[in-house]
Amino acid sequence: MSPNDQMNESRSKTGRGRIIAVANQKGGVGKTTTVINLATALAACGATVLVVDLDPQGNATTGFGLPDEARASGSYQLLTGSKVEPCETIVPGLKFIPTSVDLVGAELELVSEGQREYKLKAALEPFLVRFDYIFIDCPPALGLLTLNALTAADTVMVPMQCEFFALEGLSHLLQTIERVRAHSNPDLEIEGFVLTMYDRRNNLCRSVESDVRAHFGAKVYTSVIPRNVRVSEAPSFGKPVLLYDIGCAGAQAYIRLASEIMDLDSVPPPVSHGGATPRQFSRASEAAE
Ligand SMILES: Nc1ncnc2c1ncn2[C@@H]1O[C@H](COP(=O)(O)OP(=O)(O)O)[C@@H](O)[C@H]1O
Ligand SMILES: [Mg+2]
């Protein structure tokens, strides 16, 4: 069965896509990078993917190379009940709702409203029949924007940087997830923990990895994302790393993570010389040229 067939089959079982909030209240752990590149890898496998930039900093909006005009209508409008049509990106099959300048004020404005944590859930409902995956890039805080994301989501994905403080503060996120389950989204599940910026030569990284795996077991993806300079360069070219340099270790790791998430064993593992370019990725490679 081809990846596309598997994708169609999995969605046809439920008739709706899955909303994945990518959250961790720490900044700089790889949330935005994971959203951009995992979404791209899934789209390259034939999935229809929507990315919602819910961080007022707009790093995902910049990372997809969207012009400032695109920020006129985006996640603020979604939260305040306006109709928003996602814009195209350079990745076929991947659409995007950018951040908008007003998002900074949205948390304050929403505070006095009833049902305030359900705004995003209501706004995303119509998209569930159009997309296989909807990723929400959360801001580095556990405020009302993240609560909206967790209330709207089926699952939450947690990127963790392999550093000494990786587990610190995680209890706040887990408590917040429990609170959301108790109040606004009883079905919220953990999609998985992604280890990012991993350096195999670094003892500390390896010990953080074993701690995280000991704590969270099978919820930690087998695929880890290595620290890779190409991954950090790509946003300045307004491109996901898969379109910037598909052969680099970072791009290959995100392909592997996408394959793990789709439960596809058919996508070959990454190879150091970058030769693993599955047929499904040719569209993305072409778009990069
Ligand atoms: N695998 C990686 N290798 C190298 N740099 C990375 C990697 N992942 C993320 N970065 C860099 O780390 C910084 C923080 O990543 P980002 O995804 O913006 O984190 P967050 O969204 O959690 O704040 C960015 O400059 C990004 O380019
Ligand atoms: Mg970010």
PDB file of C-alpha atoms and ligand atoms in Angstrom:
ATOM      1  CA  MET A   1       0.000   0.000   0.000  1.00  0.00           C
ATOM      2  CA  SER A   2       1.422   3.410  -0.889  1.00  0.00           C
ATOM      3  CA  PRO A   3       1.763   6.149   1.744  1.00  0.00           C
ATOM      4  CA  ASN A   4      -1.070   8.023   0.045  1.00  0.00           C
ATOM      5  CA  ASP A   5      -3.353   5.026   0.261  1.00  0.00           C
ATOM      6  CA  GLN A   6      -2.508   4.566   3.921  1.00  0.00           C
ATOM      7  CA  MET A   7      -3.208   8.240   4.563  1.00  0.00           C
ATOM      8  CA  ASN A   8      -6.547   8.103   2.796  1.00  0.00           C
ATOM      9  CA  GLU A   9      -7.475   4.952   4.597  1.00  0.00           C
ATOM     10  CA  SER A  10      -6.628   6.336   8.021  1.00  0.00           C
ATOM     11  CA  ARG A  11      -8.668   9.478   7.441  1.00  0.00           C
ATOM     12  CA  SER A  12     -11.591   7.650   5.906  1.00  0.00           C
ATOM     13  CA  LYS A  13     -11.950   5.715   9.160  1.00  0.00           C
ATOM     14  CA  THR A  14     -12.848   8.859  11.054  1.00  0.00           C
ATOM     15  CA  GLY A  15     -13.842  11.252   8.261  1.00  0.00           C
ATOM     16  CA  ARG A  16     -11.924  14.010   9.988  1.00  0.00           C
ATOM     17  CA  GLY A  17      -8.357  15.117  10.409  1.00  0.00           C
ATOM     18  CA  ARG A  18      -6.405  15.388  13.616  1.00  0.00           C
ATOM     19  CA  ILE A  19      -5.545  18.610  15.424  1.00  0.00           C
ATOM     20  CA  ILE A  20      -2.099  18.535  17.004  1.00  0.00           C
ATOM     21  CA  ALA A  21      -1.074  21.360  19.335  1.00  0.00           C
ATOM     22  CA  VAL A  22       2.710  21.671  19.487  1.00  0.00           C
ATOM     23  CA  ALA A  23       3.351  23.062  22.937  1.00  0.00           C
ATOM     24  CA  ASN A  24       5.999  23.630  25.571  1.00  0.00           C
ATOM     25  CA  GLN A  25       6.020  26.805  27.616  1.00  0.00           C
ATOM     26  CA  LYS A  26       9.789  27.021  27.227  1.00  0.00           C
ATOM     27  CA  GLY A  27      10.982  29.108  24.332  1.00  0.00           C
ATOM     28  CA  GLY A  28      13.660  27.903  21.959  1.00  0.00           C
ATOM     29  CA  VAL A  29      13.013  24.167  22.319  1.00  0.00           C
ATOM     30  CA  GLY A  30      12.114  23.583  18.664  1.00  0.00           C
ATOM     31  CA  LYS A  31       8.314  23.954  18.586  1.00  0.00           C
ATOM     32  CA  THR A  32       8.183  26.141  15.503  1.00  0.00           C
ATOM     33  CA  THR A  33      10.952  24.232  13.740  1.00  0.00           C
ATOM     34  CA  THR A  34       9.106  20.969  14.385  1.00  0.00           C
ATOM     35  CA  VAL A  35       5.788  22.360  13.166  1.00  0.00           C
ATOM     36  CA  ILE A  36       7.300  23.711   9.934  1.00  0.00           C
ATOM     37  CA  ASN A  37       9.339  20.647   9.063  1.00  0.00           C
ATOM     38  CA  LEU A  38       7.077  17.876  10.272  1.00  0.00           C
ATOM     39  CA  ALA A  39       4.112  19.471   8.512  1.00  0.00           C
ATOM     40  CA  THR A  40       6.197  19.713   5.335  1.00  0.00           C
ATOM     41  CA  ALA A  41       7.316  16.086   5.583  1.00  0.00           C
ATOM     42  CA  LEU A  42       3.719  14.902   6.053  1.00  0.00           C
ATOM     43  CA  ALA A  43       2.544  17.017   3.114  1.00  0.00           C
ATOM     44  CA  ALA A  44       5.332  15.558   1.000  1.00  0.00           C
ATOM     45  CA  CYS A  45       3.955  12.103   1.883  1.00  0.00           C
ATOM     46  CA  GLY A  46       0.631  13.116   0.357  1.00  0.00           C
ATOM     47  CA  ALA A  47      -1.222  14.335   3.451  1.00  0.00           C
ATOM     48  CA  THR A  48      -3.228  17.534   3.379  1.00  0.00           C
ATOM     49  CA  VAL A  49      -1.874  19.707   6.168  1.00  0.00           C
ATOM     50  CA  LEU A  50      -2.871  23.000   7.748  1.00  0.00           C
ATOM     51  CA  VAL A  51      -0.520  24.943  10.006  1.00  0.00           C
ATOM     52  CA  VAL A  52      -1.897  27.609  12.340  1.00  0.00           C
ATOM     53  CA  ASP A  53       0.607  30.108  13.725  1.00  0.00           C
ATOM     54  CA  LEU A  54      -0.686  30.934  17.202  1.00  0.00           C
ATOM     55  CA  ASP A  55       2.470  32.673  18.393  1.00  0.00           C
ATOM     56  CA  PRO A  56       2.414  36.486  18.157  1.00  0.00           C
ATOM     57  CA  GLN A  57       6.155  36.326  17.371  1.00  0.00           C
ATOM     58  CA  GLY A  58       5.199  34.797  14.034  1.00  0.00           C
ATOM     59  CA  ASN A  59       8.301  32.655  13.585  1.00  0.00           C
ATOM     60  CA  ALA A  60       6.365  30.026  11.627  1.00  0.00           C
ATOM     61  CA  THR A  61       4.938  32.744   9.394  1.00  0.00           C
ATOM     62  CA  THR A  62       8.478  33.942   8.658  1.00  0.00           C
ATOM     63  CA  GLY A  63       9.768  30.375   8.319  1.00  0.00           C
ATOM     64  CA  PHE A  64       7.349  29.719   5.466  1.00  0.00           C
ATOM     65  CA  GLY A  65       8.525  32.888   3.751  1.00  0.00           C
ATOM     66  CA  LEU A  66       5.134  34.579   3.971  1.00  0.00           C
ATOM     67  CA  PRO A  67       5.169  38.306   3.322  1.00  0.00           C
ATOM     68  CA  ASP A  68       4.075  40.837   5.945  1.00  0.00           C
ATOM     69  CA  GLU A  69       0.811  41.440   4.052  1.00  0.00           C
ATOM     70  CA  ALA A  70      -0.157  37.852   4.871  1.00  0.00           C
ATOM     71  CA  ARG A  71      -0.309  38.874   8.542  1.00  0.00           C
ATOM     72  CA  ALA A  72      -3.314  41.103   7.902  1.00  0.00           C
ATOM     73  CA  SER A  73      -5.680  38.177   8.358  1.00  0.00           C
ATOM     74  CA  GLY A  74      -4.747  35.222  10.476  1.00  0.00           C
ATOM     75  CA  SER A  75      -5.060  33.578  13.845  1.00  0.00           C
ATOM     76  CA  TYR A  76      -6.400  36.707  15.589  1.00  0.00           C
ATOM     77  CA  GLN A  77      -9.307  36.781  13.156  1.00  0.00           C
ATOM     78  CA  LEU A  78      -9.840  33.045  13.774  1.00  0.00           C
ATOM     79  CA  LEU A  79     -10.047  33.628  17.522  1.00  0.00           C
ATOM     80  CA  THR A  80     -12.419  36.523  17.171  1.00  0.00           C
ATOM     81  CA  GLY A  81     -14.894  34.711  14.958  1.00  0.00           C
ATOM     82  CA  SER A  82     -14.074  36.056  11.483  1.00  0.00           C
ATOM     83  CA  LYS A  83     -13.923  33.742   8.524  1.00  0.00           C
ATOM     84  CA  VAL A  84     -10.325  33.045   7.513  1.00  0.00           C
ATOM     85  CA  GLU A  85      -9.223  31.250   4.362  1.00  0.00           C
ATOM     86  CA  PRO A  86      -5.803  29.612   4.776  1.00  0.00           C
ATOM     87  CA  CYS A  87      -3.139  30.810   2.356  1.00  0.00           C
ATOM     88  CA  GLU A  88      -1.017  28.715   0.035  1.00  0.00           C
ATOM     89  CA  THR A  89       2.618  27.976   0.870  1.00  0.00           C
ATOM     90  CA  ILE A  90       5.563  26.875  -1.245  1.00  0.00           C
ATOM     91  CA  VAL A  91       4.814  23.318  -0.102  1.00  0.00           C
ATOM     92  CA  PRO A  92       2.164  21.554  -2.194  1.00  0.00           C
ATOM     93  CA  GLY A  93      -0.637  20.275   0.019  1.00  0.00           C
ATOM     94  CA  LEU A  94       0.297  22.494   2.944  1.00  0.00           C
ATOM     95  CA  LYS A  95      -1.809  25.543   3.779  1.00  0.00           C
ATOM     96  CA  PHE A  96      -1.208  28.099   6.431  1.00  0.00           C
ATOM     97  CA  ILE A  97      -2.973  30.532   8.733  1.00  0.00           C
ATOM     98  CA  PRO A  98      -0.412  33.172   9.689  1.00  0.00           C
ATOM     99  CA  THR A  99      -0.092  35.032  12.927  1.00  0.00           C
ATOM    100  CA  SER A 100      -1.471  38.525  12.848  1.00  0.00           C
ATOM    101  CA  VAL A 101      -0.281  41.715  14.427  1.00  0.00           C
ATOM    102  CA  ASP A 102      -3.341  41.921  16.688  1.00  0.00           C
ATOM    103  CA  LEU A 103      -2.707  38.526  18.263  1.00  0.00           C
ATOM    104  CA  VAL A 104      -0.681  40.184  21.032  1.00  0.00           C
ATOM    105  CA  GLY A 105      -3.861  41.841  22.291  1.00  0.00           C
ATOM    106  CA  ALA A 106      -6.085  38.807  21.784  1.00  0.00           C
ATOM    107  CA  GLU A 107      -5.390  37.272  25.187  1.00  0.00           C
ATOM    108  CA  LEU A 108      -6.432  40.465  26.964  1.00  0.00           C
ATOM    109  CA  GLU A 109      -9.497  40.929  24.792  1.00  0.00           C
ATOM    110  CA  LEU A 110     -10.667  37.371  25.294  1.00  0.00           C
ATOM    111  CA  VAL A 111     -10.310  37.421  29.078  1.00  0.00           C
ATOM    112  CA  SER A 112     -13.706  39.023  29.582  1.00  0.00           C
ATOM    113  CA  GLU A 113     -15.514  36.746  27.112  1.00  0.00           C
ATOM    114  CA  GLY A 114     -17.504  33.651  27.980  1.00  0.00           C
ATOM    115  CA  GLN A 115     -16.308  30.324  26.545  1.00  0.00           C
ATOM    116  CA  ARG A 116     -12.995  32.040  25.943  1.00  0.00           C
ATOM    117  CA  GLU A 117     -10.898  28.889  25.710  1.00  0.00           C
ATOM    118  CA  TYR A 118     -13.236  27.372  23.084  1.00  0.00           C
ATOM    119  CA  LYS A 119     -12.759  30.059  20.412  1.00  0.00           C
ATOM    120  CA  LEU A 120     -10.127  28.235  18.388  1.00  0.00           C
ATOM    121  CA  LYS A 121     -11.939  24.896  18.624  1.00  0.00           C
ATOM    122  CA  ALA A 122     -15.062  26.431  17.081  1.00  0.00           C
ATOM    123  CA  ALA A 123     -13.042  28.176  14.380  1.00  0.00           C
ATOM    124  CA  LEU A 124     -11.110  25.065  13.337  1.00  0.00           C
ATOM    125  CA  GLU A 125     -14.113  22.749  13.181  1.00  0.00           C
ATOM    126  CA  PRO A 126     -14.857  23.454   9.462  1.00  0.00           C
ATOM    127  CA  PHE A 127     -11.258  22.608   8.528  1.00  0.00           C
ATOM    128  CA  LEU A 128     -11.360  19.110   9.954  1.00  0.00           C
ATOM    129  CA  VAL A 129     -12.965  17.673   6.847  1.00  0.00           C
ATOM    130  CA  ARG A 130     -10.444  19.389   4.578  1.00  0.00           C
ATOM    131  CA  PHE A 131      -7.163  18.464   6.222  1.00  0.00           C
ATOM    132  CA  ASP A 132      -5.584  15.257   7.475  1.00  0.00           C
ATOM    133  CA  TYR A 133      -3.425  17.120   9.998  1.00  0.00           C
ATOM    134  CA  ILE A 134      -3.838  20.526  11.580  1.00  0.00           C
ATOM    135  CA  PHE A 135      -0.782  21.715  13.516  1.00  0.00           C
ATOM    136  CA  ILE A 136      -1.011  24.598  15.962  1.00  0.00           C
ATOM    137  CA  ASP A 137       2.285  26.332  16.733  1.00  0.00           C
ATOM    138  CA  CYS A 138       1.847  27.538  20.334  1.00  0.00           C
ATOM    139  CA  PRO A 139       3.570  30.489  21.983  1.00  0.00           C
ATOM    140  CA  PRO A 140       6.109  29.853  24.775  1.00  0.00           C
ATOM    141  CA  ALA A 141       3.586  30.353  27.592  1.00  0.00           C
ATOM    142  CA  LEU A 142       0.651  28.558  29.153  1.00  0.00           C
ATOM    143  CA  GLY A 143      -1.766  31.479  28.751  1.00  0.00           C
ATOM    144  CA  LEU A 144      -5.083  31.745  26.988  1.00  0.00           C
ATOM    145  CA  LEU A 145      -3.654  31.173  23.510  1.00  0.00           C
ATOM    146  CA  THR A 146      -2.147  27.832  24.524  1.00  0.00           C
ATOM    147  CA  LEU A 147      -5.336  26.945  26.426  1.00  0.00           C
ATOM    148  CA  ASN A 148      -7.290  27.578  23.229  1.00  0.00           C
ATOM    149  CA  ALA A 149      -4.894  25.318  21.342  1.00  0.00           C
ATOM    150  CA  LEU A 150      -5.130  22.529  23.935  1.00  0.00           C
ATOM    151  CA  THR A 151      -8.919  22.787  24.000  1.00  0.00           C
ATOM    152  CA  ALA A 152      -9.132  22.567  20.212  1.00  0.00           C
ATOM    153  CA  ALA A 153      -6.593  19.755  19.901  1.00  0.00           C
ATOM    154  CA  ASP A 154      -6.990  16.003  19.715  1.00  0.00           C
ATOM    155  CA  THR A 155      -3.407  15.606  20.846  1.00  0.00           C
ATOM    156  CA  VAL A 156      -0.469  17.592  22.122  1.00  0.00           C
ATOM    157  CA  MET A 157       3.061  17.130  20.852  1.00  0.00           C
ATOM    158  CA  VAL A 158       5.887  18.278  23.107  1.00  0.00           C
ATOM    159  CA  PRO A 159       9.294  19.116  21.636  1.00  0.00           C
ATOM    160  CA  MET A 160      12.072  18.932  24.224  1.00  0.00           C
ATOM    161  CA  GLN A 161      15.547  20.274  23.765  1.00  0.00           C
ATOM    162  CA  CYS A 162      18.192  17.835  24.970  1.00  0.00           C
ATOM    163  CA  GLU A 163      19.707  20.014  27.680  1.00  0.00           C
ATOM    164  CA  PHE A 164      20.050  19.977  31.429  1.00  0.00           C
ATOM    165  CA  PHE A 165      16.762  21.744  32.156  1.00  0.00           C
ATOM    166  CA  ALA A 166      14.714  19.709  29.672  1.00  0.00           C
ATOM    167  CA  LEU A 167      12.465  18.140  32.290  1.00  0.00           C
ATOM    168  CA  GLU A 168      12.239  21.218  34.465  1.00  0.00           C
ATOM    169  CA  GLY A 169       8.981  23.034  34.016  1.00  0.00           C
ATOM    170  CA  LEU A 170       7.466  20.077  32.226  1.00  0.00           C
ATOM    171  CA  SER A 171       5.309  19.375  35.268  1.00  0.00           C
ATOM    172  CA  HIS A 172       3.561  22.722  34.646  1.00  0.00           C
ATOM    173  CA  LEU A 173       2.743  21.674  31.121  1.00  0.00           C
ATOM    174  CA  LEU A 174       1.504  18.266  32.286  1.00  0.00           C
ATOM    175  CA  GLN A 175      -0.630  19.914  34.990  1.00  0.00           C
ATOM    176  CA  THR A 176      -2.063  22.271  32.402  1.00  0.00           C
ATOM    177  CA  ILE A 177      -2.921  19.301  30.185  1.00  0.00           C
ATOM    178  CA  GLU A 178      -4.678  17.684  33.182  1.00  0.00           C
ATOM    179  CA  ARG A 179      -6.604  20.887  33.835  1.00  0.00           C
ATOM    180  CA  VAL A 180      -7.688  21.097  30.221  1.00  0.00           C
ATOM    181  CA  ARG A 181      -8.798  17.449  30.365  1.00  0.00           C
ATOM    182  CA  ALA A 182     -10.833  18.186  33.497  1.00  0.00           C
ATOM    183  CA  HIS A 183     -12.490  21.323  32.144  1.00  0.00           C
ATOM    184  CA  SER A 184     -12.574  21.821  28.419  1.00  0.00           C
ATOM    185  CA  ASN A 185     -11.223  18.814  26.551  1.00  0.00           C
ATOM    186  CA  PRO A 186     -11.576  15.423  28.274  1.00  0.00           C
ATOM    187  CA  ASP A 187     -10.283  13.546  25.219  1.00  0.00           C
ATOM    188  CA  LEU A 188      -6.959  15.393  24.931  1.00  0.00           C
ATOM    189  CA  GLU A 189      -4.129  12.911  24.520  1.00  0.00           C
ATOM    190  CA  ILE A 190      -0.363  13.199  24.366  1.00  0.00           C
ATOM    191  CA  GLU A 191       0.740  12.675  20.787  1.00  0.00           C
ATOM    192  CA  GLY A 192       4.372  12.294  21.753  1.00  0.00           C
ATOM    193  CA  PHE A 193       7.594  13.865  22.979  1.00  0.00           C
ATOM    194  CA  VAL A 194      10.144  14.875  20.350  1.00  0.00           C
ATOM    195  CA  LEU A 195      13.779  15.183  21.348  1.00  0.00           C
ATOM    196  CA  THR A 196      15.296  18.110  19.475  1.00  0.00           C
ATOM    197  CA  MET A 197      18.749  19.573  18.906  1.00  0.00           C
ATOM    198  CA  TYR A 198      20.302  16.252  19.831  1.00  0.00           C
ATOM    199  CA  ASP A 199      24.052  15.777  19.743  1.00  0.00           C
ATOM    200  CA  ARG A 200      25.119  12.151  20.023  1.00  0.00           C
ATOM    201  CA  ARG A 201      28.680  13.070  21.018  1.00  0.00           C
ATOM    202  CA  ASN A 202      27.439  14.972  24.014  1.00  0.00           C
ATOM    203  CA  ASN A 203      27.130  12.870  27.204  1.00  0.00           C
ATOM    204  CA  LEU A 204      24.589  15.248  28.684  1.00  0.00           C
ATOM    205  CA  CYS A 205      22.326  14.842  25.649  1.00  0.00           C
ATOM    206  CA  ARG A 206      22.466  11.080  25.974  1.00  0.00           C
ATOM    207  CA  SER A 207      21.677  11.194  29.679  1.00  0.00           C
ATOM    208  CA  VAL A 208      18.765  13.602  29.105  1.00  0.00           C
ATOM    209  CA  GLU A 209      17.490  11.212  26.455  1.00  0.00           C
ATOM    210  CA  SER A 210      17.576   8.243  28.807  1.00  0.00           C
ATOM    211  CA  ASP A 211      15.836  10.265  31.561  1.00  0.00           C
ATOM    212  CA  VAL A 212      13.077  11.351  29.199  1.00  0.00           C
ATOM    213  CA  ARG A 213      12.627   7.801  27.860  1.00  0.00           C
ATOM    214  CA  ALA A 214      12.554   6.445  31.436  1.00  0.00           C
ATOM    215  CA  HIS A 215       9.819   8.955  32.339  1.00  0.00           C
ATOM    216  CA  PHE A 216       7.636   8.785  29.254  1.00  0.00           C
ATOM    217  CA  GLY A 217       8.443   5.419  27.685  1.00  0.00           C
ATOM    218  CA  ALA A 218       6.778   4.729  24.362  1.00  0.00           C
ATOM    219  CA  LYS A 219       5.420   8.277  24.183  1.00  0.00           C
ATOM    220  CA  VAL A 220       8.913   9.442  23.209  1.00  0.00           C
ATOM    221  CA  TYR A 221       9.487   9.128  19.477  1.00  0.00           C
ATOM    222  CA  THR A 222      12.277   6.824  18.396  1.00  0.00           C
ATOM    223  CA  SER A 223      13.341   9.434  15.849  1.00  0.00           C
ATOM    224  CA  VAL A 224      15.335  12.229  17.416  1.00  0.00           C
ATOM    225  CA  ILE A 225      16.091  15.521  15.689  1.00  0.00           C
ATOM    226  CA  PRO A 226      19.833  16.249  15.608  1.00  0.00           C
ATOM    227  CA  ARG A 227      21.302  19.690  16.077  1.00  0.00           C
ATOM    228  CA  ASN A 228      21.992  20.646  12.504  1.00  0.00           C
ATOM    229  CA  VAL A 229      23.048  24.006  11.146  1.00  0.00           C
ATOM    230  CA  ARG A 230      20.994  23.563   7.957  1.00  0.00           C
ATOM    231  CA  VAL A 231      17.832  23.384  10.110  1.00  0.00           C
ATOM    232  CA  SER A 232      18.636  26.737  11.693  1.00  0.00           C
ATOM    233  CA  GLU A 233      19.620  28.350   8.368  1.00  0.00           C
ATOM    234  CA  ALA A 234      16.472  27.375   6.471  1.00  0.00           C
ATOM    235  CA  PRO A 235      14.051  29.925   8.069  1.00  0.00           C
ATOM    236  CA  SER A 236      16.207  32.838   6.939  1.00  0.00           C
ATOM    237  CA  PHE A 237      15.528  31.656   3.374  1.00  0.00           C
ATOM    238  CA  GLY A 238      11.811  31.385   4.158  1.00  0.00           C
ATOM    239  CA  LYS A 239      11.892  27.640   3.543  1.00  0.00           C
ATOM    240  CA  PRO A 240      11.356  24.428   5.483  1.00  0.00           C
ATOM    241  CA  VAL A 241      14.643  22.534   5.713  1.00  0.00           C
ATOM    242  CA  LEU A 242      13.213  19.821   3.440  1.00  0.00           C
ATOM    243  CA  LEU A 243      13.098  22.378   0.623  1.00  0.00           C
ATOM    244  CA  TYR A 244      16.376  24.018   1.601  1.00  0.00           C
ATOM    245  CA  ASP A 245      18.512  20.876   1.818  1.00  0.00           C
ATOM    246  CA  ILE A 246      16.572  17.624   1.755  1.00  0.00           C
ATOM    247  CA  GLY A 247      19.723  15.562   2.179  1.00  0.00           C
ATOM    248  CA  CYS A 248      20.874  17.113   5.448  1.00  0.00           C
ATOM    249  CA  ALA A 249      20.592  15.185   8.693  1.00  0.00           C
ATOM    250  CA  GLY A 250      17.884  17.499  10.052  1.00  0.00           C
ATOM    251  CA  ALA A 251      15.610  17.098   7.026  1.00  0.00           C
ATOM    252  CA  GLN A 252      16.099  13.347   7.067  1.00  0.00           C
ATOM    253  CA  ALA A 253      15.228  13.211  10.768  1.00  0.00           C
ATOM    254  CA  TYR A 254      11.971  15.091  10.182  1.00  0.00           C
ATOM    255  CA  ILE A 255      11.141  12.715   7.327  1.00  0.00           C
ATOM    256  CA  ARG A 256      11.746   9.825   9.684  1.00  0.00           C
ATOM    257  CA  LEU A 257       9.584  11.408  12.367  1.00  0.00           C
ATOM    258  CA  ALA A 258       6.764  11.917   9.852  1.00  0.00           C
ATOM    259  CA  SER A 259       7.071   8.301   8.825  1.00  0.00           C
ATOM    260  CA  GLU A 260       6.954   7.218  12.462  1.00  0.00           C
ATOM    261  CA  ILE A 261       3.847   9.306  13.036  1.00  0.00           C
ATOM    262  CA  MET A 262       2.160   7.851   9.976  1.00  0.00           C
ATOM    263  CA  ASP A 263       3.271   4.455  11.156  1.00  0.00           C
ATOM    264  CA  LEU A 264       4.907   3.833   7.807  1.00  0.00           C
ATOM    265  CA  ASP A 265       7.769   1.448   7.745  1.00  0.00           C
ATOM    266  CA  SER A 266       8.217   1.897   4.059  1.00  0.00           C
ATOM    267  CA  VAL A 267      10.040   5.231   4.254  1.00  0.00           C
ATOM    268  CA  PRO A 268      13.754   4.395   4.394  1.00  0.00           C
ATOM    269  CA  PRO A 269      15.832   5.600   7.332  1.00  0.00           C
ATOM    270  CA  PRO A 270      18.059   8.624   6.835  1.00  0.00           C
ATOM    271  CA  VAL A 271      21.514   8.106   5.362  1.00  0.00           C
ATOM    272  CA  SER A 272      24.425  10.367   6.034  1.00  0.00           C
ATOM    273  CA  HIS A 273      25.121  11.220   2.392  1.00  0.00           C
ATOM    274  CA  GLY A 274      21.548  12.357   1.906  1.00  0.00           C
ATOM    275  CA  GLY A 275      20.660   9.734  -0.650  1.00  0.00           C
ATOM    276  CA  ALA A 276      17.327   8.843   0.905  1.00  0.00           C
ATOM    277  CA  THR A 277      14.915  10.783  -1.216  1.00  0.00           C
ATOM    278  CA  PRO A 278      11.730   8.769  -1.245  1.00  0.00           C
ATOM    279  CA  ARG A 279       9.571   9.051  -4.328  1.00  0.00           C
ATOM    280  CA  GLN A 280       6.949  10.869  -2.293  1.00  0.00           C
ATOM    281  CA  PHE A 281       9.351  13.721  -1.643  1.00  0.00           C
ATOM    282  CA  SER A 282      10.017  14.528  -5.254  1.00  0.00           C
ATOM    283  CA  ARG A 283       7.235  17.122  -5.284  1.00  0.00           C
ATOM    284  CA  ALA A 284       8.804  18.928  -2.354  1.00  0.00           C
ATOM    285  CA  SER A 285      12.252  18.748  -3.923  1.00  0.00           C
ATOM    286  CA  GLU A 286      10.924  20.161  -7.174  1.00  0.00           C
ATOM    287  CA  ALA A 287       9.245  23.008  -5.311  1.00  0.00           C
ATOM    288  CA  ALA A 288      12.569  23.823  -3.717  1.00  0.00           C
ATOM    289  CA  GLU A 289      14.271  24.467  -7.030  1.00  0.00           C
TER     290      GLU A 289
HETATM  291  N1  LIG B   1      17.530  20.682  15.026  1.00  0.00           N
HETATM  292  C1  LIG B   1      18.008  21.925  15.116  1.00  0.00           C
HETATM  293  N2  LIG B   1      19.297  22.191  14.824  1.00  0.00           N
HETATM  294  C2  LIG B   1      19.788  23.446  14.914  1.00  0.00           C
HETATM  295  N3  LIG B   1      19.077  24.505  15.293  1.00  0.00           N
HETATM  296  C3  LIG B   1      17.773  24.316  15.608  1.00  0.00           C
HETATM  297  C4  LIG B   1      17.175  23.022  15.530  1.00  0.00           C
HETATM  298  N4  LIG B   1      15.872  23.134  15.908  1.00  0.00           N
HETATM  299  C5  LIG B   1      15.681  24.430  16.190  1.00  0.00           C
HETATM  300  N5  LIG B   1      16.808  25.155  16.013  1.00  0.00           N
HETATM  301  C6  LIG B   1      16.996  26.583  16.232  1.00  0.00           C
HETATM  302  O1  LIG B   1      16.743  26.861  17.602  1.00  0.00           O
HETATM  303  C7  LIG B   1      16.043  28.083  17.741  1.00  0.00           C
HETATM  304  C8  LIG B   1      14.733  27.836  18.483  1.00  0.00           C
HETATM  305  O2  LIG B   1      13.904  26.977  17.707  1.00  0.00           O
HETATM  306  P1  LIG B   1      12.344  27.234  17.567  1.00  0.00           P
HETATM  307  O3  LIG B   1      11.792  26.162  16.728  1.00  0.00           O
HETATM  308  O4  LIG B   1      12.083  28.655  17.133  1.00  0.00           O
HETATM  309  O5  LIG B   1      11.872  27.059  19.076  1.00  0.00           O
HETATM  310  P2  LIG B   1      10.486  27.459  19.784  1.00  0.00           P
HETATM  311  O6  LIG B   1       9.437  27.572  18.729  1.00  0.00           O
HETATM  312  O7  LIG B   1      10.242  26.360  20.765  1.00  0.00           O
HETATM  313  O8  LIG B   1      10.733  28.776  20.472  1.00  0.00           O
HETATM  314  C9  LIG B   1      15.835  28.629  16.340  1.00  0.00           C
HETATM  315  O9  LIG B   1      16.840  29.558  16.056  1.00  0.00           O
HETATM  316  C10 LIG B   1      15.982  27.395  15.456  1.00  0.00           C
HETATM  317  O10 LIG B   1      16.450  27.715  14.158  1.00  0.00           O
HETATM  318 MG    MG B   2       8.159  29.205  18.297  1.00  0.00          MG
END
